[in-house]
mmCIF file of C-alpha atoms and ligand atoms in Angstrom:
data_model
loop_
_atom_site.group_PDB
_atom_site.id
_atom_site.type_symbol
_atom_site.label_atom_id
_atom_site.label_comp_id
_atom_site.label_asym_id
_atom_site.label_seq_id
_atom_site.Cartn_x
_atom_site.Cartn_y
_atom_site.Cartn_z
ATOM 1 C CA UNK O 1 -8.858 -21.806 -6.697
ATOM 2 C CA UNK O 2 -12.149 -21.022 -5.753
ATOM 3 C CA UNK O 3 -10.632 -20.720 -2.362
ATOM 4 C CA UNK O 4 -9.491 -17.176 -3.496
ATOM 5 C CA UNK O 5 -13.024 -16.153 -4.099
ATOM 6 C CA UNK O 6 -14.141 -17.524 -0.700
ATOM 7 C CA UNK O 7 -11.330 -15.897 1.096
ATOM 8 C CA UNK O 8 -11.695 -12.696 -0.785
ATOM 9 C CA UNK O 9 -15.505 -12.549 0.401
ATOM 10 C CA UNK O 10 -14.501 -13.333 3.936
ATOM 11 C CA UNK O 11 -12.011 -10.475 4.044
ATOM 12 C CA UNK O 12 -14.654 -7.830 2.413
ATOM 13 C CA UNK O 13 -16.960 -9.289 5.258
ATOM 14 C CA UNK O 14 -14.642 -8.731 7.880
ATOM 15 C CA UNK O 15 -13.651 -5.265 6.570
ATOM 16 C CA UNK O 16 -17.545 -4.344 6.472
ATOM 17 C CA UNK O 17 -18.006 -5.599 10.155
ATOM 18 C CA UNK O 18 -14.992 -3.482 11.230
ATOM 19 C CA UNK O 19 -16.339 -0.308 9.262
ATOM 20 C CA UNK O 20 -19.534 -0.565 11.208
ATOM 21 C CA UNK O 21 -18.141 -1.383 14.561
ATOM 22 C CA UNK O 22 -15.862 1.679 14.576
ATOM 23 C CA UNK O 23 -18.407 4.095 12.997
ATOM 24 C CA UNK O 24 -16.452 4.200 9.459
ATOM 25 C CA UNK O 25 -18.591 4.838 6.540
ATOM 26 C CA UNK O 26 -19.561 1.533 4.600
ATOM 27 C CA UNK O 27 -16.920 1.286 1.617
ATOM 28 C CA UNK O 28 -14.652 3.855 3.247
ATOM 29 C CA UNK O 29 -11.716 0.993 3.430
ATOM 30 C CA UNK O 30 -10.588 -0.285 0.102
ATOM 31 C CA UNK O 31 -9.012 -3.506 0.121
ATOM 32 C CA UNK O 32 -5.713 -3.903 -1.829
ATOM 33 C CA UNK O 33 -5.016 -7.604 -2.689
ATOM 34 C CA UNK O 34 -1.455 -8.187 -2.273
ATOM 35 C CA UNK O 35 -0.361 -10.632 -5.213
ATOM 36 C CA UNK O 36 3.265 -10.813 -4.971
ATOM 37 C CA UNK O 37 4.736 -14.249 -5.946
ATOM 38 C CA UNK O 38 1.223 -15.235 -7.280
ATOM 39 C CA UNK O 39 0.632 -15.886 -10.892
ATOM 40 C CA UNK O 40 -1.679 -13.865 -13.254
ATOM 41 C CA UNK O 41 -4.248 -16.891 -13.014
ATOM 42 C CA UNK O 42 -4.776 -16.121 -9.463
ATOM 43 C CA UNK O 43 -5.185 -12.456 -9.840
ATOM 44 C CA UNK O 44 -7.715 -13.296 -12.803
ATOM 45 C CA UNK O 45 -9.579 -15.349 -10.362
ATOM 46 C CA UNK O 46 -9.728 -12.604 -7.757
ATOM 47 C CA UNK O 47 -10.839 -9.830 -10.540
ATOM 48 C CA UNK O 48 -13.585 -12.173 -11.822
ATOM 49 C CA UNK O 49 -15.373 -11.567 -8.394
ATOM 50 C CA UNK O 50 -14.692 -7.844 -8.488
ATOM 51 C CA UNK O 51 -11.360 -7.319 -6.810
ATOM 52 C CA UNK O 52 -9.991 -4.117 -8.494
ATOM 53 C CA UNK O 53 -6.874 -3.130 -6.783
ATOM 54 C CA UNK O 54 -3.667 -5.328 -6.620
ATOM 55 C CA UNK O 55 -0.516 -4.698 -4.628
ATOM 56 C CA UNK O 56 3.049 -5.877 -5.888
ATOM 57 C CA UNK O 57 6.360 -5.684 -4.455
ATOM 58 C CA UNK O 58 9.129 -6.730 -6.990
ATOM 59 C CA UNK O 59 9.763 -4.924 -9.985
ATOM 60 C CA UNK O 60 10.630 -7.535 -12.541
ATOM 61 C CA UNK O 61 7.856 -9.870 -11.394
ATOM 62 C CA UNK O 62 5.213 -6.934 -11.436
ATOM 63 C CA UNK O 63 6.262 -5.599 -14.976
ATOM 64 C CA UNK O 64 5.786 -9.143 -16.414
ATOM 65 C CA UNK O 65 2.320 -9.412 -14.734
ATOM 66 C CA UNK O 66 1.156 -5.981 -15.850
ATOM 67 C CA UNK O 67 2.362 -6.117 -19.312
ATOM 68 C CA UNK O 68 0.454 -9.779 -19.854
ATOM 69 C CA UNK O 69 -2.698 -8.594 -17.971
ATOM 70 C CA UNK O 70 -5.735 -8.138 -20.298
ATOM 71 C CA UNK O 71 -8.069 -6.587 -17.694
ATOM 72 C CA UNK O 72 -8.046 -3.108 -16.649
ATOM 73 C CA UNK O 73 -7.009 -3.255 -13.105
ATOM 74 C CA UNK O 74 -5.463 -0.616 -10.560
ATOM 75 C CA UNK O 75 -1.942 -1.447 -9.806
ATOM 76 C CA UNK O 76 -0.185 -0.350 -6.556
ATOM 77 C CA UNK O 77 3.495 -0.787 -5.902
ATOM 78 C CA UNK O 78 4.092 -1.497 -2.098
ATOM 79 C CA UNK O 79 7.703 -2.905 -2.196
ATOM 80 C CA UNK O 80 11.048 -1.226 -1.671
ATOM 81 C CA UNK O 81 12.138 0.476 -5.050
ATOM 82 C CA UNK O 82 15.590 1.151 -5.994
ATOM 83 C CA UNK O 83 16.187 4.305 -7.877
ATOM 84 C CA UNK O 84 17.572 2.690 -10.940
ATOM 85 C CA UNK O 85 14.266 0.685 -11.245
ATOM 86 C CA UNK O 86 11.916 3.589 -10.802
ATOM 87 C CA UNK O 87 11.133 4.362 -14.454
ATOM 88 C CA UNK O 88 9.563 0.921 -15.018
ATOM 89 C CA UNK O 89 7.293 1.763 -12.109
ATOM 90 C CA UNK O 90 6.482 5.136 -13.090
ATOM 91 C CA UNK O 91 5.092 4.009 -16.731
ATOM 92 C CA UNK O 92 2.981 1.193 -15.455
ATOM 93 C CA UNK O 93 1.628 1.636 -11.868
ATOM 94 C CA UNK O 94 -1.321 3.754 -10.535
ATOM 95 C CA UNK O 95 0.280 4.093 -7.037
ATOM 96 C CA UNK O 96 3.396 3.751 -5.334
ATOM 97 C CA UNK O 97 3.006 3.402 -1.457
ATOM 98 C CA UNK O 98 6.513 2.912 -0.591
ATOM 99 C CA UNK O 99 8.374 6.251 -1.308
ATOM 100 C CA UNK O 100 10.895 6.534 1.336
ATOM 101 C CA UNK O 101 13.416 8.939 -0.186
ATOM 102 C CA UNK O 102 12.729 12.280 -1.673
ATOM 103 C CA UNK O 103 15.088 11.598 -4.495
ATOM 104 C CA UNK O 104 12.852 8.616 -5.273
ATOM 105 C CA UNK O 105 9.990 10.903 -5.474
ATOM 106 C CA UNK O 106 11.575 13.319 -7.779
ATOM 107 C CA UNK O 107 12.688 10.521 -10.168
ATOM 108 C CA UNK O 108 8.884 9.205 -10.343
ATOM 109 C CA UNK O 109 7.844 12.569 -10.994
ATOM 110 C CA UNK O 110 10.378 13.071 -13.903
ATOM 111 C CA UNK O 111 9.620 9.688 -15.378
ATOM 112 C CA UNK O 112 5.969 9.745 -15.031
ATOM 113 C CA UNK O 113 4.779 9.569 -18.741
ATOM 114 C CA UNK O 114 2.772 12.935 -18.961
ATOM 115 C CA UNK O 115 0.080 11.487 -21.014
ATOM 116 C CA UNK O 116 -0.655 9.370 -17.911
ATOM 117 C CA UNK O 117 -2.788 10.498 -14.887
ATOM 118 C CA UNK O 118 -0.623 11.753 -11.894
ATOM 119 C CA UNK O 119 0.990 8.910 -10.190
ATOM 120 C CA UNK O 120 -0.880 8.510 -6.645
ATOM 121 C CA UNK O 121 1.956 8.511 -3.834
ATOM 122 C CA UNK O 122 1.961 7.729 -0.261
ATOM 123 C CA UNK O 123 5.142 8.383 2.021
ATOM 124 C CA UNK O 124 6.202 5.339 3.922
ATOM 125 C CA UNK O 125 6.516 6.132 7.890
ATOM 126 C CA UNK O 126 9.152 4.131 9.576
ATOM 127 C CA UNK O 127 6.540 4.088 12.589
ATOM 128 C CA UNK O 128 8.489 1.724 15.031
ATOM 129 C CA UNK O 129 11.611 3.547 14.595
ATOM 130 C CA UNK O 130 13.564 0.595 13.406
ATOM 131 C CA UNK O 131 17.006 1.598 11.905
ATOM 132 C CA UNK O 132 16.665 -1.438 9.474
ATOM 133 C CA UNK O 133 13.077 -0.576 8.139
ATOM 134 C CA UNK O 134 12.392 1.723 5.077
ATOM 135 C CA UNK O 135 10.613 4.710 5.688
ATOM 136 C CA UNK O 136 10.935 8.376 6.956
ATOM 137 C CA UNK O 137 10.707 9.191 10.706
ATOM 138 C CA UNK O 138 7.618 11.114 11.711
ATOM 139 C CA UNK O 139 9.776 14.279 12.318
ATOM 140 C CA UNK O 140 11.038 14.184 8.706
ATOM 141 C CA UNK O 141 7.550 13.787 7.121
ATOM 142 C CA UNK O 142 6.076 17.448 7.482
ATOM 143 C CA UNK O 143 9.127 18.901 5.240
ATOM 144 C CA UNK O 144 9.092 15.931 2.765
ATOM 145 C CA UNK O 145 5.346 16.064 2.337
ATOM 146 C CA UNK O 146 5.483 19.757 1.239
ATOM 147 C CA UNK O 147 8.196 18.995 -1.096
ATOM 148 C CA UNK O 148 6.562 15.942 -2.715
ATOM 149 C CA UNK O 149 3.254 17.849 -3.001
ATOM 150 C CA UNK O 150 4.854 20.239 -4.987
ATOM 151 C CA UNK O 151 6.088 17.730 -7.805
ATOM 152 C CA UNK O 152 4.327 17.859 -11.087
ATOM 153 C CA UNK O 153 3.336 14.603 -12.179
ATOM 154 C CA UNK O 154 2.494 13.159 -8.830
ATOM 155 C CA UNK O 155 -0.341 13.363 -6.434
ATOM 156 C CA UNK O 156 0.559 12.933 -2.840
ATOM 157 C CA UNK O 157 -2.398 11.176 -1.402
ATOM 158 C CA UNK O 158 -1.162 10.152 2.154
ATOM 159 C CA UNK O 159 1.040 7.840 4.383
ATOM 160 C CA UNK O 160 1.670 4.258 4.465
ATOM 161 C CA UNK O 161 3.360 2.224 7.262
ATOM 162 C CA UNK O 162 4.426 -1.349 8.221
ATOM 163 C CA UNK O 163 4.703 -1.556 12.076
ATOM 164 C CA UNK O 164 6.747 -3.907 13.893
ATOM 165 C CA UNK O 165 4.519 -6.997 14.443
ATOM 166 C CA UNK O 166 2.473 -7.063 17.556
ATOM 167 C CA UNK O 167 -0.316 -9.543 18.908
ATOM 168 C CA UNK O 168 -1.669 -6.972 21.104
ATOM 169 C CA UNK O 169 -4.775 -5.155 19.732
ATOM 170 C CA UNK O 170 -4.427 -1.885 22.090
ATOM 171 C CA UNK O 171 -0.651 -1.691 21.099
ATOM 172 C CA UNK O 172 -1.541 -1.942 17.375
ATOM 173 C CA UNK O 173 -4.095 0.670 17.627
ATOM 174 C CA UNK O 174 -1.730 3.064 19.566
ATOM 175 C CA UNK O 175 0.911 2.542 16.783
ATOM 176 C CA UNK O 176 -1.696 3.410 14.096
ATOM 177 C CA UNK O 177 -3.051 6.335 15.818
ATOM 178 C CA UNK O 178 0.319 8.113 15.364
ATOM 179 C CA UNK O 179 0.262 7.832 11.660
ATOM 180 C CA UNK O 180 -3.471 9.319 11.826
ATOM 181 C CA UNK O 181 -2.382 12.006 13.952
ATOM 182 C CA UNK O 182 0.547 13.023 11.620
ATOM 183 C CA UNK O 183 -1.977 12.904 8.803
ATOM 184 C CA UNK O 184 -4.398 15.267 10.512
ATOM 185 C CA UNK O 185 -1.201 17.484 11.177
ATOM 186 C CA UNK O 186 -0.548 17.465 7.545
ATOM 187 C CA UNK O 187 -3.856 18.265 6.283
ATOM 188 C CA UNK O 188 -3.858 21.452 8.874
ATOM 189 C CA UNK O 189 -0.613 22.193 7.274
ATOM 190 C CA UNK O 190 -2.681 22.468 3.931
ATOM 191 C CA UNK O 191 -2.068 19.343 2.333
ATOM 192 C CA UNK O 192 -5.259 17.672 0.613
ATOM 193 C CA UNK O 193 -4.549 13.997 1.855
ATOM 194 C CA UNK O 194 -7.202 11.383 1.903
ATOM 195 C CA UNK O 195 -5.383 7.955 2.162
ATOM 196 C CA UNK O 196 -3.904 5.905 5.225
ATOM 197 C CA UNK O 197 -2.561 2.806 3.704
ATOM 198 C CA UNK O 198 -2.013 0.504 6.952
ATOM 199 C CA UNK O 199 -3.135 -2.839 8.128
ATOM 200 C CA UNK O 200 -2.124 -6.325 6.926
ATOM 201 C CA UNK O 201 -3.450 -9.764 7.540
ATOM 202 C CA UNK O 202 -2.538 -9.498 11.293
ATOM 203 C CA UNK O 203 -3.397 -5.918 12.157
ATOM 204 C CA UNK O 204 -6.286 -5.103 10.103
ATOM 205 C CA UNK O 205 -8.866 -4.485 12.606
ATOM 206 C CA UNK O 206 -6.865 -2.291 14.614
ATOM 207 C CA UNK O 207 -5.727 -0.141 11.512
ATOM 208 C CA UNK O 208 -9.465 0.185 10.343
ATOM 209 C CA UNK O 209 -10.386 1.356 14.069
ATOM 210 C CA UNK O 210 -7.854 4.019 13.455
ATOM 211 C CA UNK O 211 -8.832 5.347 10.306
ATOM 212 C CA UNK O 212 -7.102 3.149 7.633
ATOM 213 C CA UNK O 213 -8.395 3.945 4.209
ATOM 214 C CA UNK O 214 -6.424 0.977 2.215
ATOM 215 C CA UNK O 215 -5.636 -2.318 3.908
ATOM 216 C CA UNK O 216 -2.879 -4.482 2.248
ATOM 217 C CA UNK O 217 -3.707 -8.183 2.379
ATOM 218 C CA UNK O 218 -1.972 -11.121 0.765
ATOM 219 C CA UNK O 219 -1.867 -14.221 2.799
ATOM 220 C CA UNK O 220 -5.426 -14.288 4.034
ATOM 221 C CA UNK O 221 -6.718 -14.058 0.246
ATOM 222 C CA UNK O 222 -4.070 -16.101 -1.743
ATOM 223 C CA UNK O 223 -2.647 -18.346 0.986
ATOM 224 C CA UNK O 224 0.756 -18.472 2.508
ATOM 225 C CA UNK O 225 3.509 -17.664 0.144
ATOM 226 C CA UNK O 226 6.408 -20.025 -0.633
ATOM 227 C CA UNK O 227 9.000 -17.390 -0.015
ATOM 228 C CA UNK O 228 7.211 -15.841 3.125
ATOM 229 C CA UNK O 229 10.307 -13.974 4.352
ATOM 230 C CA UNK O 230 10.549 -11.151 1.708
ATOM 231 C CA UNK O 231 8.133 -8.453 2.894
ATOM 232 C CA UNK O 232 9.590 -5.257 2.285
ATOM 233 C CA UNK O 233 12.779 -6.525 0.715
ATOM 234 C CA UNK O 234 14.475 -5.690 -2.330
ATOM 235 C CA UNK O 235 13.804 -8.058 -5.344
HETATM 236 C C1 PLP R 1 3.443 -8.685 1.534
HETATM 237 C C2 PLP R 1 2.968 -7.268 1.977
HETATM 238 C C3 PLP R 1 1.740 -7.179 2.659
HETATM 239 C C4 PLP R 1 0.535 -8.551 2.704
HETATM 240 O O1 PLP R 1 1.281 -9.133 3.636
HETATM 241 P P1 PLP R 1 0.276 -10.430 4.225
HETATM 242 O O2 PLP R 1 0.852 -10.836 5.458
HETATM 243 O O3 PLP R 1 0.387 -11.531 3.189
HETATM 244 O O4 PLP R 1 -1.109 -10.186 4.177
HETATM 245 C C5 PLP R 1 1.302 -6.032 2.860
HETATM 246 N N1 PLP R 1 2.033 -4.865 2.696
HETATM 247 C C6 PLP R 1 3.352 -5.205 2.464
HETATM 248 C C7 PLP R 1 4.219 -3.912 2.211
HETATM 249 C C8 PLP R 1 3.759 -6.213 2.020
HETATM 250 O O5 PLP R 1 5.177 -6.372 1.502
#
C-alpha cells in the first residue's frame, strides 16, 4: 500500500512541473484523488500523506465511506446522479461536479441542510457533443449558469468536463480550451467562477496547460480498478 504514497507524490510532482511549464502559479491546481471502488483504508493511506480532496462516483458506496470516515476530508461527487438519490449527496458532500440538469441543481439546493456551508457546484459540459454523454451543451450553459447561481444553498464554482478520449496532446488542448473560453464568457456575464474541473490520468497536462484548477485522478494513484468500465455510469 505504500505504493499509494509513492504514486501520489509522483502525480503531485507532475502537477508542479506542469504548473511551471505553463506559467500557472504553484498550487493553482488541486489534485482530486478519485477513490471510487477503493476501500476506506486506501483513502486513509492517501490522507496520511496530506491528500485532502477525494472524488466519488457511486451513491451507496460513497455514503458508506463518508459515514465511516473518521478524518476531516473534502468530498467531491463526480458521478452521474439520479434525482431520487440527491438528498443523500446534498447532506454529505462538499462539492458536486456533475450537475447536468437544472432540476438536479434545484433539488440539491432544497435538500442542502441549512446548517452546512453552501454546496459547491460545477456544471458538467458535454464538450464532445456526444448524445450518450451527460452534461449540458455549450449553448445551454449561459442561461443555466445564471439560474443555478441564484439558488440559495449552492455556490456555483465553475465547469466540469469529460472529453472523448484522445491521444493527441494538441487535440486535448483544443477541446479543453473551449471550456476555458466558455468560463471566461460566464465571468464577463457577471458570474464569480473560479473552478475548471478537467483533466484525468490520460490528459492531465493538456488540462493544466488550458487552465484546469482541479484535476481528477484515480488509476494513477490507486492503480487499475477491477471494474474499469464504470466511468460516468449510474451505480
Ligand atoms: C473515474 C473518474 C475519474 C478518474 O479516472 P482515472 O482514469 O482513474 O484517472 C475522473 N473523473 C471522473 C468523472 C471519473 O468518473
